[in-house]
Short mmCIF file of C-alpha atoms in Angstrom, two decimals:
data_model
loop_
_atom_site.label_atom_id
_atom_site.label_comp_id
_atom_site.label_asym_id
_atom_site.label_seq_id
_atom_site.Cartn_x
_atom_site.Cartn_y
_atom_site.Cartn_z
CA UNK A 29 47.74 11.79 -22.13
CA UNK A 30 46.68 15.16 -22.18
CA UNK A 31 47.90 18.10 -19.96
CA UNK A 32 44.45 18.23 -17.74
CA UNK A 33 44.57 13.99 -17.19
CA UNK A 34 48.31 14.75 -15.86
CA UNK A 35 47.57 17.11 -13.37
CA UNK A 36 44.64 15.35 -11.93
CA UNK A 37 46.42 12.34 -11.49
CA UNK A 38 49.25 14.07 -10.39
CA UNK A 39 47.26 15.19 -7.34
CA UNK A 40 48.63 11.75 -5.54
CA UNK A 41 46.77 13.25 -2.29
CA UNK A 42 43.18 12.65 -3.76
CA UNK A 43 44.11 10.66 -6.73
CA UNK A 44 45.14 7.81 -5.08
CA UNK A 45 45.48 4.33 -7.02
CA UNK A 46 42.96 2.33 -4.89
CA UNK A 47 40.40 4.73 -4.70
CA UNK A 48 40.81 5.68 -9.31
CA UNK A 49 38.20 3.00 -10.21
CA UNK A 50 35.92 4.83 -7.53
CA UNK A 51 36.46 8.30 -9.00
CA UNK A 52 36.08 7.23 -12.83
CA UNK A 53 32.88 5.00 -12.23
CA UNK A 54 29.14 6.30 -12.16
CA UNK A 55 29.34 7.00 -8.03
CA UNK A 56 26.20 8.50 -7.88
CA UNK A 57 24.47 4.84 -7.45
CA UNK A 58 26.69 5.43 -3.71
CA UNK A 59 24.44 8.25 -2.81
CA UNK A 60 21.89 5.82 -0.79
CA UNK A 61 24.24 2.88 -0.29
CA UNK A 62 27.64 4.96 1.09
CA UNK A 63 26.99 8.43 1.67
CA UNK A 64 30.00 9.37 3.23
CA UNK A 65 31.94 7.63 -0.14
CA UNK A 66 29.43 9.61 -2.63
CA UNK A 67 30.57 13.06 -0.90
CA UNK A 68 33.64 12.33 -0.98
CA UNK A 69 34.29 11.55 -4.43
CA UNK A 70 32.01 14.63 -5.57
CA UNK A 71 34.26 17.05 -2.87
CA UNK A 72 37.44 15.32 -4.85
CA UNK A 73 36.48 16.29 -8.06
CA UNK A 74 35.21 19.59 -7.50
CA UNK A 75 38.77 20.22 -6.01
CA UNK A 76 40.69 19.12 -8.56
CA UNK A 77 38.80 20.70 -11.44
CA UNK A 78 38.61 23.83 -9.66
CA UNK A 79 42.13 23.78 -9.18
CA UNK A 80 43.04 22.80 -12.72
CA UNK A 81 40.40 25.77 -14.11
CA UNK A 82 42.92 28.73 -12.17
CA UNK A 83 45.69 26.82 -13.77
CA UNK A 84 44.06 27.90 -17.04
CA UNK A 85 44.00 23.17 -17.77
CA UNK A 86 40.24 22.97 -19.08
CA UNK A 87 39.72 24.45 -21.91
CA UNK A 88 36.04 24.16 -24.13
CA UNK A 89 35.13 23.54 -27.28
CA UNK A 90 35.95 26.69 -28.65
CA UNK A 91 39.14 26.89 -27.10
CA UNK A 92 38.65 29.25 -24.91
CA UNK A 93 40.18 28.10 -21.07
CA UNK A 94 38.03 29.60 -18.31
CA UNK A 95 38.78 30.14 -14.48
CA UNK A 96 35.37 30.37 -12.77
CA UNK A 97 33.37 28.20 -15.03
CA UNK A 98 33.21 24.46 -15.72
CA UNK A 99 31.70 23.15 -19.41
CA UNK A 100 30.63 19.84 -18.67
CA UNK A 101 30.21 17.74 -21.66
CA UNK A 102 31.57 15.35 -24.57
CA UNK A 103 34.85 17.76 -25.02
CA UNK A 104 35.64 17.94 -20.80
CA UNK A 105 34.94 13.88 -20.80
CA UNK A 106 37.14 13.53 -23.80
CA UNK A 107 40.34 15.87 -21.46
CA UNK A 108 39.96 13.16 -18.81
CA UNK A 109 39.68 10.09 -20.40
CA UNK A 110 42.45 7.12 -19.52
CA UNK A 111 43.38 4.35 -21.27
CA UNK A 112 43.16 1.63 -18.17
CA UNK A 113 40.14 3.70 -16.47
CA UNK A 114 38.13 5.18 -19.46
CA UNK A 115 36.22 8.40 -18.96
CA UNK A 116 34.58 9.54 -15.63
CA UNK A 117 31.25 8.39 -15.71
CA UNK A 118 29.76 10.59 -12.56
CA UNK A 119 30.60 14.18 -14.08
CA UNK A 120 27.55 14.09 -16.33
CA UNK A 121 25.27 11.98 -14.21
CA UNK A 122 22.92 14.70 -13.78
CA UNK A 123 22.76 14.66 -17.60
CA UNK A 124 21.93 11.01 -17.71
CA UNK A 125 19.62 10.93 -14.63
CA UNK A 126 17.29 13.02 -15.80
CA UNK A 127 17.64 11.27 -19.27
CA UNK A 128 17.11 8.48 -17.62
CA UNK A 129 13.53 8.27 -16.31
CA UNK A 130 12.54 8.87 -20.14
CA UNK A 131 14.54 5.85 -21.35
CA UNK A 132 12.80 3.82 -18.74
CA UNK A 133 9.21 5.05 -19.83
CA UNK A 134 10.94 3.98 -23.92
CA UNK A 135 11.78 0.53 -22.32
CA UNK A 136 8.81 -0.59 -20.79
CA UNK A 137 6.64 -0.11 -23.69
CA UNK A 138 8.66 -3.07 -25.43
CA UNK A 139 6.64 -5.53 -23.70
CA UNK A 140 7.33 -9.13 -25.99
CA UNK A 141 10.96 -10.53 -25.96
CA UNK A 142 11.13 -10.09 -29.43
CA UNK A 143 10.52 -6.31 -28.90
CA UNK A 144 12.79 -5.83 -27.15
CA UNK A 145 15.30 -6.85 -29.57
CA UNK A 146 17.16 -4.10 -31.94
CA UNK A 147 19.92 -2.89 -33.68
CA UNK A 148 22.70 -0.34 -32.81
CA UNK A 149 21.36 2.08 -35.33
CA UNK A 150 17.62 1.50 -34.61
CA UNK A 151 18.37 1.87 -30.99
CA UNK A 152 20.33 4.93 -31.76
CA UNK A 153 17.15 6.73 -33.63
CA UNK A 154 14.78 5.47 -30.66
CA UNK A 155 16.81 7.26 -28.10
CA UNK A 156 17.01 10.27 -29.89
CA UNK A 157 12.59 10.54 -30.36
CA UNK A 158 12.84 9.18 -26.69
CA UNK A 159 14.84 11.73 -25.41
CA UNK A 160 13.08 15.04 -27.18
CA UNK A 161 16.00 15.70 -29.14
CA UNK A 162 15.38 17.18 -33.11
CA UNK A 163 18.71 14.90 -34.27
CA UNK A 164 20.49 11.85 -33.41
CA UNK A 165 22.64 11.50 -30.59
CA UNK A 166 26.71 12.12 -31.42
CA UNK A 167 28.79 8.86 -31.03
CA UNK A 168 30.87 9.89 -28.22
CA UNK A 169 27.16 10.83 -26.60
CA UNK A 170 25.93 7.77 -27.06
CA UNK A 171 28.65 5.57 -26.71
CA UNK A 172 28.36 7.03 -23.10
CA UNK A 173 24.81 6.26 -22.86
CA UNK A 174 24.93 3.08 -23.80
CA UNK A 175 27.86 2.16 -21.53
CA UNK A 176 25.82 3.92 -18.60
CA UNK A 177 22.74 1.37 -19.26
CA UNK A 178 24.73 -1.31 -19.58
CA UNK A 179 27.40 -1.46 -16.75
CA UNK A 180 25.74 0.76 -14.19
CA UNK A 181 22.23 0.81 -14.37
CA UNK A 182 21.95 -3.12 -15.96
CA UNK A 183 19.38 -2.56 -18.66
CA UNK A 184 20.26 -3.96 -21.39
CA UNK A 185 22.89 -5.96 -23.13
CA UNK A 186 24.84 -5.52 -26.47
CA UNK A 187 26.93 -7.66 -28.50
CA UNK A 188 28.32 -5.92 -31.93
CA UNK A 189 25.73 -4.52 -34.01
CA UNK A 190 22.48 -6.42 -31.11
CA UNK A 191 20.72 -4.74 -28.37
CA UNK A 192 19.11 -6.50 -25.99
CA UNK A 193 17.08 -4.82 -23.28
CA UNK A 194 16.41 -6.05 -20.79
CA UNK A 195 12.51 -7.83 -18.87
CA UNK A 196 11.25 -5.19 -16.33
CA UNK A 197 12.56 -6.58 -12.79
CA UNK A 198 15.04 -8.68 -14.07
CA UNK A 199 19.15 -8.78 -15.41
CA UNK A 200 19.78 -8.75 -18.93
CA UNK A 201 20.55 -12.09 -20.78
CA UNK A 202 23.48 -11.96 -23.18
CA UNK A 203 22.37 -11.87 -26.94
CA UNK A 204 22.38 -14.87 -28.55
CA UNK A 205 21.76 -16.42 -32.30
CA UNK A 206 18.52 -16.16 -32.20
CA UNK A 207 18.82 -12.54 -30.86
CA UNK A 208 21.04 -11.84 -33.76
CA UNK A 209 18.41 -13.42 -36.52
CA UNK A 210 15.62 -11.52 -35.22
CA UNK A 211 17.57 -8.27 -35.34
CA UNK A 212 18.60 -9.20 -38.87
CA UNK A 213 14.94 -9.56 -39.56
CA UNK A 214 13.87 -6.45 -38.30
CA UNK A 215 16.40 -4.72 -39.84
CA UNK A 216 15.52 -6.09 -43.26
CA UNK A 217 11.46 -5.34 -42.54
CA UNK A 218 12.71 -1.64 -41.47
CA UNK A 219 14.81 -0.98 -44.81
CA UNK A 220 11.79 -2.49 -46.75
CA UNK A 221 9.71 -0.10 -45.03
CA UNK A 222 12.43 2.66 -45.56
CA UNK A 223 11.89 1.90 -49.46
CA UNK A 224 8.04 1.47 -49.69
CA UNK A 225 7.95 4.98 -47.98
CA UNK A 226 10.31 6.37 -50.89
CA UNK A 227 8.67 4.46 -53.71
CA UNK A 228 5.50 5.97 -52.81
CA UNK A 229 6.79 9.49 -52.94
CA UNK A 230 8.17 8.71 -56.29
CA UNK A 231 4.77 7.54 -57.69
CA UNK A 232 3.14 10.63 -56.38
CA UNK A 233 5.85 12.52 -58.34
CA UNK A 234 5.53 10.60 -61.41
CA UNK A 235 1.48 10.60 -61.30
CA UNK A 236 1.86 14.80 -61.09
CA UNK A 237 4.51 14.45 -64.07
CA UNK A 238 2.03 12.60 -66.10
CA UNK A 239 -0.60 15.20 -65.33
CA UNK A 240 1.49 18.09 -66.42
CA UNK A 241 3.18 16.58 -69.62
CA UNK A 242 -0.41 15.60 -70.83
CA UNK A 243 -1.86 18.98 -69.90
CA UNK A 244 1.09 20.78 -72.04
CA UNK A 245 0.47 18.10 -75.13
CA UNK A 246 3.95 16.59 -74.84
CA UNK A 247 3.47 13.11 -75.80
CA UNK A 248 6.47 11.49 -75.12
CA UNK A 249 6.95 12.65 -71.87
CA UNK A 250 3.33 11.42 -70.77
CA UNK A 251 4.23 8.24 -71.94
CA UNK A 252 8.18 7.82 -69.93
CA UNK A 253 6.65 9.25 -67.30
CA UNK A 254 3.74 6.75 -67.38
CA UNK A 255 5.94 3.97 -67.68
CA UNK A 256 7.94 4.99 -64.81
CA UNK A 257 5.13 5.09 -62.94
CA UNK A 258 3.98 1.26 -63.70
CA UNK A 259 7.72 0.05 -63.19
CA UNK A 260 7.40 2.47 -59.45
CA UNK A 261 3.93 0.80 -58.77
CA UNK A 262 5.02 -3.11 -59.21
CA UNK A 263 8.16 -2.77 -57.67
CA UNK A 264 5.84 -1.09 -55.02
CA UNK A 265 3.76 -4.64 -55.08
CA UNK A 266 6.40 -6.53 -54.85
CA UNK A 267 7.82 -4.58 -51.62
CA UNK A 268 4.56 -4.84 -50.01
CA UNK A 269 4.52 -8.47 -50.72
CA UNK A 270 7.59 -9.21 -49.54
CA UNK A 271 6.98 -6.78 -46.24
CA UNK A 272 3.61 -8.57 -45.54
CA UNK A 273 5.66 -11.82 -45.78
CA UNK A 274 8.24 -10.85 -43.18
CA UNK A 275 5.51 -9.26 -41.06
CA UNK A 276 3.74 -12.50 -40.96
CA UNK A 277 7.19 -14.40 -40.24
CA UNK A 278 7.76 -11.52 -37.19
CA UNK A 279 4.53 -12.15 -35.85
CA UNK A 280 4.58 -15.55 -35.90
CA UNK A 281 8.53 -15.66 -34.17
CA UNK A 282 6.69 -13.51 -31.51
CA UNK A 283 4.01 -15.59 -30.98
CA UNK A 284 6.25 -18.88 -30.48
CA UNK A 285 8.66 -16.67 -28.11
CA UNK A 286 5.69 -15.40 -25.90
CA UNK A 287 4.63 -19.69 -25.81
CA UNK A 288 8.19 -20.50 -24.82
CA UNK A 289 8.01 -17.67 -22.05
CA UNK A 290 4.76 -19.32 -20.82
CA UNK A 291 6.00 -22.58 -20.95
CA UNK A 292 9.08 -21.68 -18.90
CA UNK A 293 6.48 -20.17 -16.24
CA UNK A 294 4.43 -23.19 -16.52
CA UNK A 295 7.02 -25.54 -15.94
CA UNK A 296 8.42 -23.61 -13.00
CA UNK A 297 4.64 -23.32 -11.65
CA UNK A 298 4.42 -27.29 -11.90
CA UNK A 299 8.00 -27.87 -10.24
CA UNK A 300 6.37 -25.58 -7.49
CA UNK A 301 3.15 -27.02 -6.58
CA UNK A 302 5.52 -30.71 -7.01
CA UNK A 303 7.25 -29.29 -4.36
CA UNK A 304 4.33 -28.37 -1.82
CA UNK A 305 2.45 -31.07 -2.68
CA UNK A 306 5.54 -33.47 -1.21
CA UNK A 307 5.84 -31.08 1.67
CA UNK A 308 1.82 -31.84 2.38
CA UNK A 309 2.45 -35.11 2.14
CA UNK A 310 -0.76 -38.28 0.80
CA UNK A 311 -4.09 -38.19 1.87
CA UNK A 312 -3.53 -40.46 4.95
CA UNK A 313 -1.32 -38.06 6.25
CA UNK A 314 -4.12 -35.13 5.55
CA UNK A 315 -6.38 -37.39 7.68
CA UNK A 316 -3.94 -38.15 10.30
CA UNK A 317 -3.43 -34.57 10.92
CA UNK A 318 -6.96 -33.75 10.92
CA UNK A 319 -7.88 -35.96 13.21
CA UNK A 320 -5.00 -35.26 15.79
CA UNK A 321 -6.21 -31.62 15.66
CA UNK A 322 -9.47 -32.61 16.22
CA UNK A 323 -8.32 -34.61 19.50
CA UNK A 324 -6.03 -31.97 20.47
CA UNK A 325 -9.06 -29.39 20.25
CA UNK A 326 -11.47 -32.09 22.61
CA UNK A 327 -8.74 -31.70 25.13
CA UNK A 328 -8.92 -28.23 25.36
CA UNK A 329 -12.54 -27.96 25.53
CA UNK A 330 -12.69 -30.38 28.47
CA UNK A 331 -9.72 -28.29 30.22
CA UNK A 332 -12.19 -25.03 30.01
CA UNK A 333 -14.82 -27.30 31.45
CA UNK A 334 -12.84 -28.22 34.01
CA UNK A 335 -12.12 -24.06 34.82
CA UNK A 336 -15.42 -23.12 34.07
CA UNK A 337 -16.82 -25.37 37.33
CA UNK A 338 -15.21 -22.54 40.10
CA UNK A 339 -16.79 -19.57 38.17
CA UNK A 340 -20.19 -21.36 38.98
CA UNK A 341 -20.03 -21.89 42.71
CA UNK A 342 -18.79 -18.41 42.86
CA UNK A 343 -22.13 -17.33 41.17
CA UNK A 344 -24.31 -19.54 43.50
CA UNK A 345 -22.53 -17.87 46.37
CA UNK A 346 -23.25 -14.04 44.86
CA UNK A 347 -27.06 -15.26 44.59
CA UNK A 348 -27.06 -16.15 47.93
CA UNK A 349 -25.74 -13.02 49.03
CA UNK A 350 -27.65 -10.52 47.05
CA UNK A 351 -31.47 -12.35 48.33
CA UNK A 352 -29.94 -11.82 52.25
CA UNK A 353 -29.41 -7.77 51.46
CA UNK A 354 -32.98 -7.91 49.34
CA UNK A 355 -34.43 -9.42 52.90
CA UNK A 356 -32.74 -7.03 55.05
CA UNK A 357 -33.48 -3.99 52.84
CA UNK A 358 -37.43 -5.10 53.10
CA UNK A 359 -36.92 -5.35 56.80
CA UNK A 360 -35.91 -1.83 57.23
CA UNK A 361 -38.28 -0.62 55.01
CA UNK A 362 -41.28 -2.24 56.90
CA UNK A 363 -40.12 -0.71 60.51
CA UNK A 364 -39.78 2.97 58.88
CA UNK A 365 -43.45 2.46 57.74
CA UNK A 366 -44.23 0.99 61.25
CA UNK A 367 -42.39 4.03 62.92
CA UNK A 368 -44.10 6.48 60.32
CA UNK A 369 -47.21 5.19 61.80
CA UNK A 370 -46.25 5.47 65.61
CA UNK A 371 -45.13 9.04 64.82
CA UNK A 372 -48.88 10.02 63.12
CA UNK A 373 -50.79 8.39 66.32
CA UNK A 374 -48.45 9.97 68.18
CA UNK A 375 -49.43 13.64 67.11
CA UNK A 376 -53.17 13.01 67.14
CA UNK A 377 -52.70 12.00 70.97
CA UNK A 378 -51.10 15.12 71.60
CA UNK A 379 -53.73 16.94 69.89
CA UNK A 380 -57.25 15.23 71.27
CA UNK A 381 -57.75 15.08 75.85
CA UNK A 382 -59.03 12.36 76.66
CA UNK A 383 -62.13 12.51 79.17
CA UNK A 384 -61.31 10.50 82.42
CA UNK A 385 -63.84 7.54 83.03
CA UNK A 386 -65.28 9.02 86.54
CA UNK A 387 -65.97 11.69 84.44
CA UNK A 388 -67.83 9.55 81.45
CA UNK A 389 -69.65 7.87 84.51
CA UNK A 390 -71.04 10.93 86.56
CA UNK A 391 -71.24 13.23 83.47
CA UNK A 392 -74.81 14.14 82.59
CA UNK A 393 -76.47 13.17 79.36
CA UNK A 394 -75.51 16.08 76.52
CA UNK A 395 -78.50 17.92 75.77
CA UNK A 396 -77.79 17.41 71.80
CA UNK A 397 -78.18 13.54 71.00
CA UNK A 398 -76.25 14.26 67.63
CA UNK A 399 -73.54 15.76 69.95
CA UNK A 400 -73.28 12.65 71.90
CA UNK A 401 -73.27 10.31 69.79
CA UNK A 402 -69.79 12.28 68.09
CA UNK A 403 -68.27 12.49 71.57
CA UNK A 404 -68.31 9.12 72.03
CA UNK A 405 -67.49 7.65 68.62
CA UNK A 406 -64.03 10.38 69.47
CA UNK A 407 -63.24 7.93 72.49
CA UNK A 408 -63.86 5.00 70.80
CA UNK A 409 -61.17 5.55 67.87
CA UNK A 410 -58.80 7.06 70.63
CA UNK A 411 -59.34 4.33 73.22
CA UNK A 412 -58.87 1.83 70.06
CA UNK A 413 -55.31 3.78 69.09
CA UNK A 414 -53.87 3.25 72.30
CA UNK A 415 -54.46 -0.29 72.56
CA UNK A 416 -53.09 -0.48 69.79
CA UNK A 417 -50.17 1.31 70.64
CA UNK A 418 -49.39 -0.85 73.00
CA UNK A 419 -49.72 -3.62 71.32
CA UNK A 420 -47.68 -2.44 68.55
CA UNK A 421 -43.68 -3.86 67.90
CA UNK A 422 -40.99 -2.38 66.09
CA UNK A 423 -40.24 -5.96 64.80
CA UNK A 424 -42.33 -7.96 62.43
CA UNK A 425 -45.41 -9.38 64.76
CA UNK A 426 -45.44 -13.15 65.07
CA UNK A 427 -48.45 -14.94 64.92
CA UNK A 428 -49.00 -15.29 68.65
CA UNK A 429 -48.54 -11.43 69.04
CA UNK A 430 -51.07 -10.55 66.53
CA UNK A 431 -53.79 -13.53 68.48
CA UNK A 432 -52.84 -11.50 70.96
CA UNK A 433 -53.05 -7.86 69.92
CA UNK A 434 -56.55 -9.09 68.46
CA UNK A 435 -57.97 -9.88 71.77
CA UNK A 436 -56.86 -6.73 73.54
CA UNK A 437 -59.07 -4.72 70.99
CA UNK A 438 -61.88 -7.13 71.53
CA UNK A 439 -61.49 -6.41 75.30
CA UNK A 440 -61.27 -2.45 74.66
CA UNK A 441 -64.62 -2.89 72.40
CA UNK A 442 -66.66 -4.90 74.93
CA UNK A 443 -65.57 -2.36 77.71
CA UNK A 444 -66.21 0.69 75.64
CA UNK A 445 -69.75 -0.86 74.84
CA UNK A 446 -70.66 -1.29 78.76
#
């Protein structure tokens, strides 16, 4: 146990035993689910190191031990690691967070089960073109790495020299023999492909020795040259043959994997609709239902029948009251036309005298005959307005009034006449 492990578990205030797993796991995933645990492992930490940097504790990986500066990394990790806890997982999250959303992206390409299927050391060159970086991760980095997928963030599974990552949504199987065959087989098909690449350099070499031993004349060394060159070329063949083979095989492995995925949906689609189709019951029971909601819905309609029958008496008696306003607004309109009337006789009275009738009697005969005639067709028209007038009614005449009215102006015509 090194000197910068003792003091921070020495620090029995913060390092407590129940609450060590907690400090040396990944406790970033608390940040959402227990806040007020997340801060207070990060305040613990930052303590402790801080405290253990002025005692001149952490050191780098040059040696040097600073007091206001932290190197987090493989060599810190490395300080703190414990036998029964391991190393702390949460001091480099940020590291692995951000690396994080890039393994994810690597992942979900790998769409097939079989894909998704490698070895350590294929794995271990993925992450490294994954992650940006121009070499391969160190082992203590990606020892880390790989324990961080699989224990905290659940995306993938390993078993000695087999990775198996893991179906977008779901938990990672363990690996199994078949696992292990078909990472055998594509390691195999990647070494095969390792040595096609290098046979084909050395045939281009060989095909530019050729070229130059024949330019300078040297005989011999055209010919070794040109017989390396065959022996480079059919071991070549014979590479590609047996690569084409194995392809075939891989594809084929795929293929029969993606049928056993669909079957496995199939049969849990048909256990499914088994299922619902029980819970729906036969036919008879289709019809039975059907026809109970179609009694249940007559019922209904005849109890909105039934509610509808006040709404229409209610609209009978509105009808009844809307023609006795229409009658009584006509009525009033007739007696202001009637009293317009009465007010325009009215005002021609007051602007005409009438002659008395001793006077019509014992006046002389107007000189003008024209004149006359005017004068008297004056009294006429005024003698017939106020008869008239008082035969006139604010309310509507009945039919004996207007018998009656009719024979007063008869009368006032047969006695204007004599």
């Amino acid at each position: 146990m090194g000197d910068l492990l003792k003091f921070v578990l020495s620090q029995e205030d913060r390092f407590r035993g129940p609450r060590l797993p907690s400090l040396f796991s990944d406790f970033t995933l608390q940040r959402q689910t227990n806040p007020s645990g997340y801060n207070a492992n990060v305040e613990t930490w930052e303590a402790v190191l801080c405290e253990a940097a002025r005692a001149r504790l952490v050191s780098r990986q040059d040696g040097s031990n600073p007091v206001f500066s932290l190197e987090i990394g493989p060599h810190l990790l490395q300080q703190l690691e414990s036998k029964q806890w391991g190393r702390p997982l949460a001091l480099d999250a940020v590291f692995i967070q951000e690396s994080f959303g890039k393994l994810m992206k690597y992942i979900q390409k790998r769409s097939s089960q079989v894909d998704r299927i490698l070895t350590i050391e294929m794995f271990r060159k993925d992450l490294a073109a994954a992650l940006g970086f121009a070499s391969e991760l160190t082992d203590s980095d990606f020892k880390i790495l790989l324990t961080y997928l699989a224990r905290d963030k659940q995306v993938l599974a390993y078993d000695g020299n087999v990775i198996k990552l893991a179906a977008p949504y779901e938990s990672p199987a363990s690996v199994s023999k078949e696992d292990r065959e078909i990472a055998s087989l594509k390691s195999l098909m990647s070494e095969i492909s390792e040595q096609i690449s290098l046979l084909e350099i050395r045939i281009v070499a060989l095909r530019e020795r050729t070229q130059k031993a024949v330019e300078t004349k040297n005989r011999s060394s055209a010919l070794a040259a040109l017989r390396s060159k065959k022996v480079a070329e059919a071991v070549l063949a014979r590479r590609a043959d047996t690569l084409f083979q194995l392809e075939e095989i891989y594809h084929n492995i795929e293929q029969a994997s993606d049928q056993l995925t669909m079957v496995h949906v199939m049969r849990g689609s048909f256990e499914v609709l088994r299922g619902l189709n029980a819970k729906v019951g036969s036919t008879h029971d289709v019809e039975d239902v059907l026809e109970g909601l179609k009694n249940e819905m007559g019922r209904v309609n005849d109890v909105g029948a039934l509610f509808s029958q006040p709404r229409q008496e209610t609209n009978d008696v509105d009808k009844h009251a809307l023609d006795e306003e229409l009658d009584a607004l006509m009525r009033r309109s007739r007696q202001a036309e009637e009293e317009e009337t009465t007010d325009q006789t009215m005002q021609r009275l007051a602007t005409i005298q009438l002659p008395s009738r001793s006077n019509d009697i014992t006046a002389n005969k107007p000189e003008d005959p024209q004149q006359s005639t005017n004068t008297e067709a004056q009294g006429s028209s005024l003698r017939y307005d106020i008869g008239a007038l008082e035969c006139m009614s604010l309310d509507s005449p009945s039919d004996g009034e207007r018998d009656s009215q009719k024979r007063q102006r008869n009368e006032n015509t047969t006695w204007e006449r004599s």
